[in-house]
């Protein structure tokens, strides 16, 4: 295992973002220690000077790696982790270009055809928080349900190979 396996890094994002959840699942499934710091687009925290310094586009997720560098964009974060930590290669097999292409194709399909349009329409547009009268204290429960859905339905299918 990597020397920095148990050294904590920080994942900045919002629990409802499928992009942040993808990075969180890769970190969790591979045993890479991290702490979660909530940066909510609904509360304007993606536009704070602190977050803009981490991510000039004001997007989530952003990963502050153990060496202090900040990495943005979920797929870029996961590819970076696979290049640095052998534990992550089961999710992104950098040594096999064909498998990388397969993972990239599935990631792109989920991002651009499913999660992206759904997330932008239903969540970012404000319908989800208003329709469900979402309160901050409900986040943990909903996050748990959403995480189970992602890990059981998407993540396992994405990385399963015969």
Short mmCIF file of N, CA and C in Angstrom, two decimals:
data_model
loop_
_atom_site.label_atom_id
_atom_site.label_comp_id
_atom_site.label_asym_id
_atom_site.label_seq_id
_atom_site.Cartn_x
_atom_site.Cartn_y
_atom_site.Cartn_z
N UNK A 1 0.83 -1.19 0.00
CA UNK A 1 0.00 0.00 0.00
C UNK A 1 0.87 1.25 0.00
N UNK A 2 0.31 2.34 -0.45
CA UNK A 2 1.06 3.59 -0.54
C UNK A 2 1.41 4.11 0.83
N UNK A 3 2.56 4.81 0.90
CA UNK A 3 2.98 5.41 2.16
C UNK A 3 1.98 6.43 2.66
N UNK A 4 1.27 7.09 1.75
CA UNK A 4 0.35 8.15 2.14
C UNK A 4 -1.09 7.67 2.23
N UNK A 5 -1.29 6.39 2.39
CA UNK A 5 -2.63 5.84 2.44
C UNK A 5 -3.46 6.44 3.57
N UNK A 6 -2.87 6.58 4.75
CA UNK A 6 -3.61 7.06 5.90
C UNK A 6 -3.42 8.53 6.19
N UNK A 7 -2.69 9.23 5.32
CA UNK A 7 -2.53 10.67 5.48
C UNK A 7 -3.78 11.32 4.91
N UNK A 8 -4.36 12.21 5.69
CA UNK A 8 -5.65 12.74 5.26
C UNK A 8 -5.53 13.85 4.23
N UNK A 9 -6.38 13.75 3.26
CA UNK A 9 -6.55 14.79 2.26
C UNK A 9 -7.95 15.36 2.47
N UNK A 10 -8.28 16.47 1.82
CA UNK A 10 -9.59 17.09 2.01
C UNK A 10 -10.35 17.10 0.69
N UNK A 11 -11.59 16.62 0.75
CA UNK A 11 -12.48 16.65 -0.40
C UNK A 11 -13.52 17.73 -0.17
N UNK A 12 -13.49 18.75 -1.00
CA UNK A 12 -14.44 19.86 -0.91
C UNK A 12 -15.56 19.60 -1.89
N UNK A 13 -16.79 19.68 -1.41
CA UNK A 13 -17.91 19.46 -2.30
C UNK A 13 -19.21 19.45 -1.55
N UNK A 14 -20.23 18.99 -2.24
CA UNK A 14 -21.58 18.94 -1.69
C UNK A 14 -22.10 17.52 -1.88
N UNK A 15 -22.63 16.95 -0.84
CA UNK A 15 -23.01 15.53 -0.82
C UNK A 15 -23.95 15.13 -1.94
N UNK A 16 -24.74 16.06 -2.47
CA UNK A 16 -25.71 15.71 -3.50
C UNK A 16 -25.10 15.71 -4.90
N UNK A 17 -23.89 16.20 -5.03
CA UNK A 17 -23.23 16.22 -6.33
C UNK A 17 -22.77 14.81 -6.71
N UNK A 18 -23.25 14.28 -7.83
CA UNK A 18 -22.78 12.95 -8.23
C UNK A 18 -21.29 12.94 -8.53
N UNK A 19 -20.76 14.09 -8.89
CA UNK A 19 -19.34 14.19 -9.19
C UNK A 19 -18.51 14.08 -7.91
N UNK A 20 -18.94 14.76 -6.87
CA UNK A 20 -18.24 14.65 -5.59
C UNK A 20 -18.38 13.24 -5.03
N UNK A 21 -19.57 12.66 -5.18
CA UNK A 21 -19.79 11.30 -4.68
C UNK A 21 -18.89 10.29 -5.39
N UNK A 22 -18.65 10.49 -6.67
CA UNK A 22 -17.76 9.57 -7.39
C UNK A 22 -16.37 9.59 -6.76
N UNK A 23 -15.84 10.77 -6.50
CA UNK A 23 -14.51 10.88 -5.89
C UNK A 23 -14.54 10.31 -4.48
N UNK A 24 -15.58 10.62 -3.71
CA UNK A 24 -15.69 10.11 -2.34
C UNK A 24 -15.72 8.59 -2.32
N UNK A 25 -16.43 7.99 -3.26
CA UNK A 25 -16.50 6.53 -3.30
C UNK A 25 -15.16 5.91 -3.67
N UNK A 26 -14.46 6.51 -4.61
CA UNK A 26 -13.14 5.98 -4.97
C UNK A 26 -12.20 6.07 -3.77
N UNK A 27 -12.21 7.21 -3.09
CA UNK A 27 -11.36 7.35 -1.90
C UNK A 27 -11.73 6.32 -0.83
N UNK A 28 -13.03 6.19 -0.57
CA UNK A 28 -13.49 5.27 0.48
C UNK A 28 -13.21 3.82 0.13
N UNK A 29 -13.52 3.44 -1.11
CA UNK A 29 -13.35 2.04 -1.52
C UNK A 29 -11.90 1.61 -1.56
N UNK A 30 -10.99 2.55 -1.73
CA UNK A 30 -9.57 2.21 -1.80
C UNK A 30 -8.84 2.44 -0.48
N UNK A 31 -9.55 2.93 0.52
CA UNK A 31 -8.95 3.13 1.83
C UNK A 31 -8.08 4.37 1.95
N UNK A 32 -8.19 5.28 1.00
CA UNK A 32 -7.44 6.53 1.09
C UNK A 32 -8.17 7.47 2.04
N UNK A 33 -7.51 7.84 3.12
CA UNK A 33 -8.14 8.68 4.14
C UNK A 33 -8.43 10.07 3.58
N UNK A 34 -9.59 10.60 3.95
CA UNK A 34 -9.93 11.96 3.55
C UNK A 34 -10.93 12.53 4.54
N UNK A 35 -10.97 13.83 4.56
CA UNK A 35 -12.03 14.50 5.32
C UNK A 35 -12.90 15.24 4.31
N UNK A 36 -14.16 15.34 4.61
CA UNK A 36 -15.13 16.01 3.75
C UNK A 36 -15.37 17.40 4.31
N UNK A 37 -15.24 18.39 3.44
CA UNK A 37 -15.61 19.75 3.83
C UNK A 37 -16.71 20.22 2.89
N UNK A 38 -17.83 20.54 3.50
CA UNK A 38 -19.02 20.91 2.73
C UNK A 38 -18.83 22.27 2.07
N UNK A 39 -19.00 22.29 0.76
CA UNK A 39 -19.01 23.52 -0.03
C UNK A 39 -20.30 23.45 -0.85
N UNK A 40 -21.30 24.19 -0.43
CA UNK A 40 -22.63 24.08 -1.02
C UNK A 40 -22.90 25.18 -2.05
N UNK A 41 -23.26 24.79 -3.27
CA UNK A 41 -23.66 25.81 -4.24
C UNK A 41 -24.96 26.50 -3.85
N UNK A 42 -25.76 25.86 -3.01
CA UNK A 42 -27.03 26.43 -2.59
C UNK A 42 -26.86 27.53 -1.55
N UNK A 43 -25.71 27.56 -0.90
CA UNK A 43 -25.46 28.58 0.10
C UNK A 43 -24.39 29.57 -0.36
N UNK A 44 -23.97 29.46 -1.60
CA UNK A 44 -22.99 30.39 -2.15
C UNK A 44 -21.56 30.12 -1.74
N UNK A 45 -21.30 28.99 -1.08
CA UNK A 45 -19.93 28.74 -0.62
C UNK A 45 -18.98 28.35 -1.75
N UNK A 46 -19.51 28.08 -2.95
CA UNK A 46 -18.61 27.84 -4.08
C UNK A 46 -18.02 29.14 -4.62
N UNK A 47 -18.58 30.26 -4.17
CA UNK A 47 -18.12 31.56 -4.66
C UNK A 47 -17.30 32.33 -3.63
N UNK A 48 -16.99 31.71 -2.51
CA UNK A 48 -16.19 32.39 -1.49
C UNK A 48 -14.75 32.54 -1.98
N UNK A 49 -14.04 33.54 -1.48
CA UNK A 49 -12.63 33.69 -1.87
C UNK A 49 -11.80 32.44 -1.57
N UNK A 50 -12.09 31.76 -0.46
CA UNK A 50 -11.34 30.54 -0.10
C UNK A 50 -11.52 29.45 -1.16
N UNK A 51 -12.77 29.28 -1.60
CA UNK A 51 -13.01 28.22 -2.58
C UNK A 51 -12.50 28.62 -3.97
N UNK A 52 -12.65 29.88 -4.33
CA UNK A 52 -12.14 30.34 -5.63
C UNK A 52 -10.63 30.18 -5.69
N UNK A 53 -9.96 30.34 -4.56
CA UNK A 53 -8.52 30.10 -4.53
C UNK A 53 -8.20 28.63 -4.80
N UNK A 54 -9.05 27.72 -4.27
CA UNK A 54 -8.87 26.28 -4.52
C UNK A 54 -9.25 25.92 -5.94
N UNK A 55 -10.35 26.49 -6.41
CA UNK A 55 -10.88 26.16 -7.73
C UNK A 55 -11.34 27.46 -8.39
N UNK A 56 -10.53 28.04 -9.27
CA UNK A 56 -10.86 29.33 -9.87
C UNK A 56 -12.21 29.37 -10.60
N UNK A 57 -12.71 28.22 -11.04
CA UNK A 57 -14.02 28.19 -11.68
C UNK A 57 -15.16 28.12 -10.68
N UNK A 58 -14.84 27.94 -9.40
CA UNK A 58 -15.87 27.88 -8.37
C UNK A 58 -16.73 26.63 -8.45
N UNK A 59 -16.13 25.53 -8.92
CA UNK A 59 -16.88 24.28 -9.09
C UNK A 59 -16.53 23.30 -7.97
N UNK A 60 -17.34 22.28 -7.88
CA UNK A 60 -17.07 21.17 -6.97
C UNK A 60 -17.13 19.89 -7.80
N UNK A 61 -16.37 18.88 -7.40
CA UNK A 61 -15.50 18.78 -6.24
C UNK A 61 -14.11 19.34 -6.51
N UNK A 62 -13.40 19.56 -5.43
CA UNK A 62 -11.98 19.86 -5.45
C UNK A 62 -11.34 19.00 -4.38
N UNK A 63 -10.21 18.40 -4.70
CA UNK A 63 -9.48 17.58 -3.75
C UNK A 63 -8.18 18.30 -3.41
N UNK A 64 -7.96 18.55 -2.12
CA UNK A 64 -6.65 19.05 -1.67
C UNK A 64 -5.86 17.83 -1.27
N UNK A 65 -4.86 17.53 -2.07
CA UNK A 65 -4.04 16.35 -1.86
C UNK A 65 -3.09 16.57 -0.69
N UNK A 66 -2.50 15.49 -0.19
CA UNK A 66 -1.64 15.55 0.99
C UNK A 66 -0.43 16.46 0.79
N UNK A 67 -0.02 16.66 -0.46
CA UNK A 67 1.12 17.55 -0.74
C UNK A 67 0.69 19.01 -0.89
N UNK A 68 -0.60 19.28 -0.69
CA UNK A 68 -1.10 20.65 -0.71
C UNK A 68 -1.63 21.13 -2.04
N UNK A 69 -1.49 20.34 -3.10
CA UNK A 69 -2.02 20.79 -4.39
C UNK A 69 -3.53 20.55 -4.44
N UNK A 70 -4.21 21.39 -5.19
CA UNK A 70 -5.65 21.27 -5.37
C UNK A 70 -5.92 20.73 -6.77
N UNK A 71 -6.81 19.74 -6.85
CA UNK A 71 -7.16 19.13 -8.12
C UNK A 71 -8.67 19.24 -8.28
N UNK A 72 -9.11 19.65 -9.46
CA UNK A 72 -10.53 19.84 -9.73
C UNK A 72 -11.01 18.89 -10.82
N UNK A 73 -12.32 18.78 -10.93
CA UNK A 73 -13.01 17.92 -11.89
C UNK A 73 -12.90 16.45 -11.47
N UNK A 74 -14.05 15.84 -11.28
CA UNK A 74 -14.11 14.50 -10.70
C UNK A 74 -13.29 13.47 -11.47
N UNK A 75 -13.40 13.45 -12.78
CA UNK A 75 -12.65 12.45 -13.55
C UNK A 75 -11.16 12.72 -13.49
N UNK A 76 -10.77 13.99 -13.53
CA UNK A 76 -9.35 14.33 -13.42
C UNK A 76 -8.81 13.91 -12.05
N UNK A 77 -9.61 14.11 -11.01
CA UNK A 77 -9.19 13.71 -9.66
C UNK A 77 -8.98 12.20 -9.61
N UNK A 78 -9.94 11.44 -10.14
CA UNK A 78 -9.84 9.97 -10.10
C UNK A 78 -8.67 9.47 -10.92
N UNK A 79 -8.44 10.07 -12.08
CA UNK A 79 -7.29 9.66 -12.90
C UNK A 79 -5.98 9.99 -12.19
N UNK A 80 -5.92 11.15 -11.56
CA UNK A 80 -4.73 11.53 -10.80
C UNK A 80 -4.47 10.51 -9.68
N UNK A 81 -5.51 10.18 -8.93
CA UNK A 81 -5.36 9.23 -7.83
C UNK A 81 -4.87 7.88 -8.35
N UNK A 82 -5.37 7.45 -9.51
CA UNK A 82 -4.94 6.16 -10.08
C UNK A 82 -3.48 6.18 -10.49
N UNK A 83 -3.02 7.32 -10.92
CA UNK A 83 -1.61 7.42 -11.32
C UNK A 83 -0.67 7.45 -10.12
N UNK A 84 -1.16 7.95 -9.00
CA UNK A 84 -0.32 8.10 -7.80
C UNK A 84 -0.42 6.89 -6.87
N UNK A 85 -1.63 6.36 -6.70
CA UNK A 85 -1.87 5.30 -5.72
C UNK A 85 -2.30 4.01 -6.40
N UNK A 86 -1.51 2.95 -6.28
CA UNK A 86 -1.85 1.67 -6.91
C UNK A 86 -3.23 1.14 -6.48
N UNK A 87 -3.67 1.47 -5.27
CA UNK A 87 -4.96 0.99 -4.78
C UNK A 87 -6.13 1.45 -5.66
N UNK A 88 -5.96 2.57 -6.33
CA UNK A 88 -7.05 3.15 -7.12
C UNK A 88 -7.13 2.53 -8.52
N UNK A 89 -6.12 1.81 -8.91
CA UNK A 89 -6.07 1.29 -10.29
C UNK A 89 -7.16 0.27 -10.59
N UNK A 90 -7.78 -0.29 -9.57
CA UNK A 90 -8.90 -1.19 -9.86
C UNK A 90 -10.10 -0.41 -10.40
N UNK A 91 -10.14 0.90 -10.14
CA UNK A 91 -11.20 1.74 -10.68
C UNK A 91 -10.81 2.40 -11.99
N UNK A 92 -9.52 2.64 -12.16
CA UNK A 92 -9.03 3.26 -13.39
C UNK A 92 -7.69 2.62 -13.73
N UNK A 93 -7.73 1.55 -14.51
CA UNK A 93 -6.54 0.75 -14.79
C UNK A 93 -5.59 1.43 -15.78
N UNK A 94 -4.73 2.31 -15.27
CA UNK A 94 -3.89 3.14 -16.14
C UNK A 94 -2.92 2.34 -17.01
N UNK A 95 -2.65 1.10 -16.65
CA UNK A 95 -1.72 0.28 -17.43
C UNK A 95 -2.35 -0.38 -18.64
N UNK A 96 -3.67 -0.27 -18.78
CA UNK A 96 -4.37 -0.92 -19.87
C UNK A 96 -5.21 0.12 -20.64
N UNK A 97 -4.71 0.60 -21.77
CA UNK A 97 -5.41 1.65 -22.51
C UNK A 97 -6.84 1.26 -22.92
N UNK A 98 -7.08 -0.01 -23.24
CA UNK A 98 -8.43 -0.42 -23.63
C UNK A 98 -9.40 -0.34 -22.46
N UNK A 99 -8.96 -0.80 -21.29
CA UNK A 99 -9.83 -0.69 -20.12
C UNK A 99 -10.04 0.77 -19.73
N UNK A 100 -9.00 1.59 -19.86
CA UNK A 100 -9.15 3.03 -19.59
C UNK A 100 -10.20 3.64 -20.51
N UNK A 101 -10.15 3.27 -21.78
CA UNK A 101 -11.12 3.78 -22.74
C UNK A 101 -12.54 3.35 -22.36
N UNK A 102 -12.68 2.10 -21.90
CA UNK A 102 -13.99 1.61 -21.48
C UNK A 102 -14.50 2.37 -20.27
N UNK A 103 -13.64 2.58 -19.28
CA UNK A 103 -14.03 3.34 -18.10
C UNK A 103 -14.37 4.78 -18.48
N UNK A 104 -13.55 5.40 -19.33
CA UNK A 104 -13.82 6.77 -19.77
C UNK A 104 -15.16 6.87 -20.50
N UNK A 105 -15.45 5.90 -21.37
CA UNK A 105 -16.71 5.91 -22.11
C UNK A 105 -17.90 5.81 -21.15
N UNK A 106 -17.80 4.95 -20.16
CA UNK A 106 -18.90 4.80 -19.20
C UNK A 106 -19.03 6.04 -18.33
N UNK A 107 -17.89 6.58 -17.90
CA UNK A 107 -17.93 7.82 -17.11
C UNK A 107 -18.56 8.95 -17.92
N UNK A 108 -18.15 9.09 -19.17
CA UNK A 108 -18.71 10.15 -20.01
C UNK A 108 -20.20 9.96 -20.23
N UNK A 109 -20.63 8.72 -20.44
CA UNK A 109 -22.06 8.46 -20.62
C UNK A 109 -22.84 8.86 -19.38
N UNK A 110 -22.37 8.43 -18.22
CA UNK A 110 -23.06 8.77 -16.98
C UNK A 110 -23.05 10.28 -16.76
N UNK A 111 -21.90 10.90 -16.97
CA UNK A 111 -21.77 12.34 -16.72
C UNK A 111 -22.61 13.18 -17.68
N UNK A 112 -22.49 12.92 -18.97
CA UNK A 112 -23.11 13.80 -19.95
C UNK A 112 -24.53 13.39 -20.35
N UNK A 113 -24.91 12.14 -20.16
CA UNK A 113 -26.22 11.68 -20.59
C UNK A 113 -27.19 11.46 -19.44
N UNK A 114 -26.68 11.17 -18.26
CA UNK A 114 -27.57 10.86 -17.14
C UNK A 114 -27.41 11.87 -16.02
N UNK A 115 -26.29 11.80 -15.33
CA UNK A 115 -26.11 12.60 -14.11
C UNK A 115 -26.09 14.09 -14.39
N UNK A 116 -25.35 14.51 -15.41
CA UNK A 116 -25.23 15.94 -15.69
C UNK A 116 -26.57 16.60 -15.96
N UNK A 117 -27.33 16.12 -16.95
CA UNK A 117 -28.63 16.74 -17.20
C UNK A 117 -29.57 16.67 -16.00
N UNK A 118 -29.62 15.51 -15.34
CA UNK A 118 -30.49 15.38 -14.17
C UNK A 118 -30.07 16.36 -13.08
N UNK A 119 -28.77 16.38 -12.79
CA UNK A 119 -28.27 17.24 -11.71
C UNK A 119 -28.54 18.71 -12.03
N UNK A 120 -28.26 19.13 -13.24
CA UNK A 120 -28.48 20.53 -13.60
C UNK A 120 -29.95 20.91 -13.59
N UNK A 121 -30.79 20.05 -14.11
CA UNK A 121 -32.21 20.37 -14.18
C UNK A 121 -32.88 20.28 -12.82
N UNK A 122 -32.66 19.17 -12.13
CA UNK A 122 -33.43 18.88 -10.93
C UNK A 122 -32.83 19.48 -9.67
N UNK A 123 -31.53 19.56 -9.60
CA UNK A 123 -30.89 20.01 -8.37
C UNK A 123 -30.44 21.46 -8.46
N UNK A 124 -29.59 21.75 -9.43
CA UNK A 124 -29.03 23.09 -9.51
C UNK A 124 -30.10 24.12 -9.80
N UNK A 125 -31.11 23.75 -10.57
CA UNK A 125 -32.17 24.70 -10.90
C UNK A 125 -32.93 25.14 -9.67
N UNK A 126 -32.77 24.45 -8.59
CA UNK A 126 -33.44 24.83 -7.35
C UNK A 126 -34.74 24.08 -7.11
N UNK A 127 -35.16 23.25 -8.06
CA UNK A 127 -36.42 22.54 -7.87
C UNK A 127 -36.34 21.56 -6.71
N UNK A 128 -35.27 20.80 -6.65
CA UNK A 128 -35.13 19.79 -5.61
C UNK A 128 -35.22 20.37 -4.21
N UNK A 129 -34.42 21.38 -3.87
CA UNK A 129 -34.50 21.91 -2.50
C UNK A 129 -35.87 22.52 -2.19
N UNK A 130 -36.48 23.18 -3.17
CA UNK A 130 -37.78 23.82 -2.92
C UNK A 130 -38.89 22.78 -2.82
N UNK A 131 -38.90 21.83 -3.75
CA UNK A 131 -39.97 20.84 -3.78
C UNK A 131 -39.97 19.94 -2.55
N UNK A 132 -38.78 19.59 -2.08
CA UNK A 132 -38.69 18.71 -0.92
C UNK A 132 -38.53 19.47 0.38
N UNK A 133 -38.53 20.80 0.30
CA UNK A 133 -38.34 21.62 1.49
C UNK A 133 -37.13 21.11 2.28
N UNK A 134 -36.07 20.93 1.53
CA UNK A 134 -34.85 20.35 2.08
C UNK A 134 -34.28 21.21 3.20
N UNK A 135 -34.02 20.59 4.29
CA UNK A 135 -33.40 21.25 5.43
C UNK A 135 -32.02 20.64 5.63
N UNK A 136 -31.14 21.43 6.15
CA UNK A 136 -29.75 21.00 6.34
C UNK A 136 -29.68 19.72 7.16
N UNK A 137 -30.51 19.59 8.17
CA UNK A 137 -30.43 18.41 9.04
C UNK A 137 -30.85 17.11 8.34
N UNK A 138 -31.52 17.21 7.21
CA UNK A 138 -31.90 16.01 6.46
C UNK A 138 -30.78 15.51 5.55
N UNK A 139 -29.73 16.30 5.40
CA UNK A 139 -28.68 15.96 4.45
C UNK A 139 -28.04 14.61 4.71
N UNK A 140 -27.73 14.32 5.96
CA UNK A 140 -27.03 13.07 6.27
C UNK A 140 -27.85 11.86 5.84
N UNK A 141 -29.13 11.87 6.14
CA UNK A 141 -29.99 10.74 5.79
C UNK A 141 -30.09 10.58 4.27
N UNK A 142 -30.33 11.68 3.57
CA UNK A 142 -30.46 11.61 2.12
C UNK A 142 -29.13 11.21 1.49
N UNK A 143 -28.02 11.72 2.03
CA UNK A 143 -26.70 11.35 1.51
C UNK A 143 -26.48 9.85 1.63
N UNK A 144 -26.86 9.28 2.77
CA UNK A 144 -26.69 7.83 2.94
C UNK A 144 -27.47 7.05 1.89
N UNK A 145 -28.71 7.44 1.66
CA UNK A 145 -29.52 6.74 0.66
C UNK A 145 -28.93 6.91 -0.74
N UNK A 146 -28.52 8.12 -1.06
CA UNK A 146 -27.94 8.40 -2.37
C UNK A 146 -26.63 7.64 -2.56
N UNK A 147 -25.82 7.56 -1.52
CA UNK A 147 -24.55 6.85 -1.60
C UNK A 147 -24.76 5.36 -1.85
N UNK A 148 -25.73 4.78 -1.17
CA UNK A 148 -26.03 3.37 -1.37
C UNK A 148 -26.46 3.14 -2.82
N UNK A 149 -27.32 4.01 -3.32
CA UNK A 149 -27.77 3.89 -4.70
C UNK A 149 -26.58 3.95 -5.66
N UNK A 150 -25.71 4.92 -5.47
CA UNK A 150 -24.54 5.04 -6.35
C UNK A 150 -23.64 3.82 -6.26
N UNK A 151 -23.33 3.41 -5.05
CA UNK A 151 -22.38 2.32 -4.90
C UNK A 151 -22.95 0.99 -5.36
N UNK A 152 -24.23 0.76 -5.14
CA UNK A 152 -24.82 -0.53 -5.51
C UNK A 152 -25.17 -0.60 -7.00
N UNK A 153 -25.61 0.50 -7.56
CA UNK A 153 -26.08 0.45 -8.95
C UNK A 153 -25.03 0.89 -9.96
N UNK A 154 -24.38 2.00 -9.72
CA UNK A 154 -23.49 2.54 -10.74
C UNK A 154 -22.06 2.07 -10.58
N UNK A 155 -21.53 2.25 -9.40
CA UNK A 155 -20.11 2.01 -9.21
C UNK A 155 -19.74 0.55 -9.46
N UNK A 156 -20.55 -0.37 -8.96
CA UNK A 156 -20.23 -1.78 -9.14
C UNK A 156 -20.29 -2.18 -10.61
N UNK A 157 -21.24 -1.63 -11.35
CA UNK A 157 -21.34 -1.95 -12.78
C UNK A 157 -20.21 -1.31 -13.57
N UNK A 158 -19.77 -0.17 -13.10
CA UNK A 158 -18.73 0.56 -13.81
C UNK A 158 -17.39 -0.15 -13.76
N UNK A 159 -17.11 -0.82 -12.66
CA UNK A 159 -15.79 -1.43 -12.50
C UNK A 159 -15.79 -2.94 -12.62
N UNK A 160 -16.94 -3.56 -12.85
CA UNK A 160 -16.96 -5.02 -12.93
C UNK A 160 -16.50 -5.48 -14.31
N UNK A 161 -15.57 -6.40 -14.28
CA UNK A 161 -15.05 -6.98 -15.52
C UNK A 161 -14.99 -8.49 -15.33
N UNK A 162 -15.23 -9.24 -16.42
CA UNK A 162 -15.19 -10.71 -16.29
C UNK A 162 -13.81 -11.21 -15.93
#
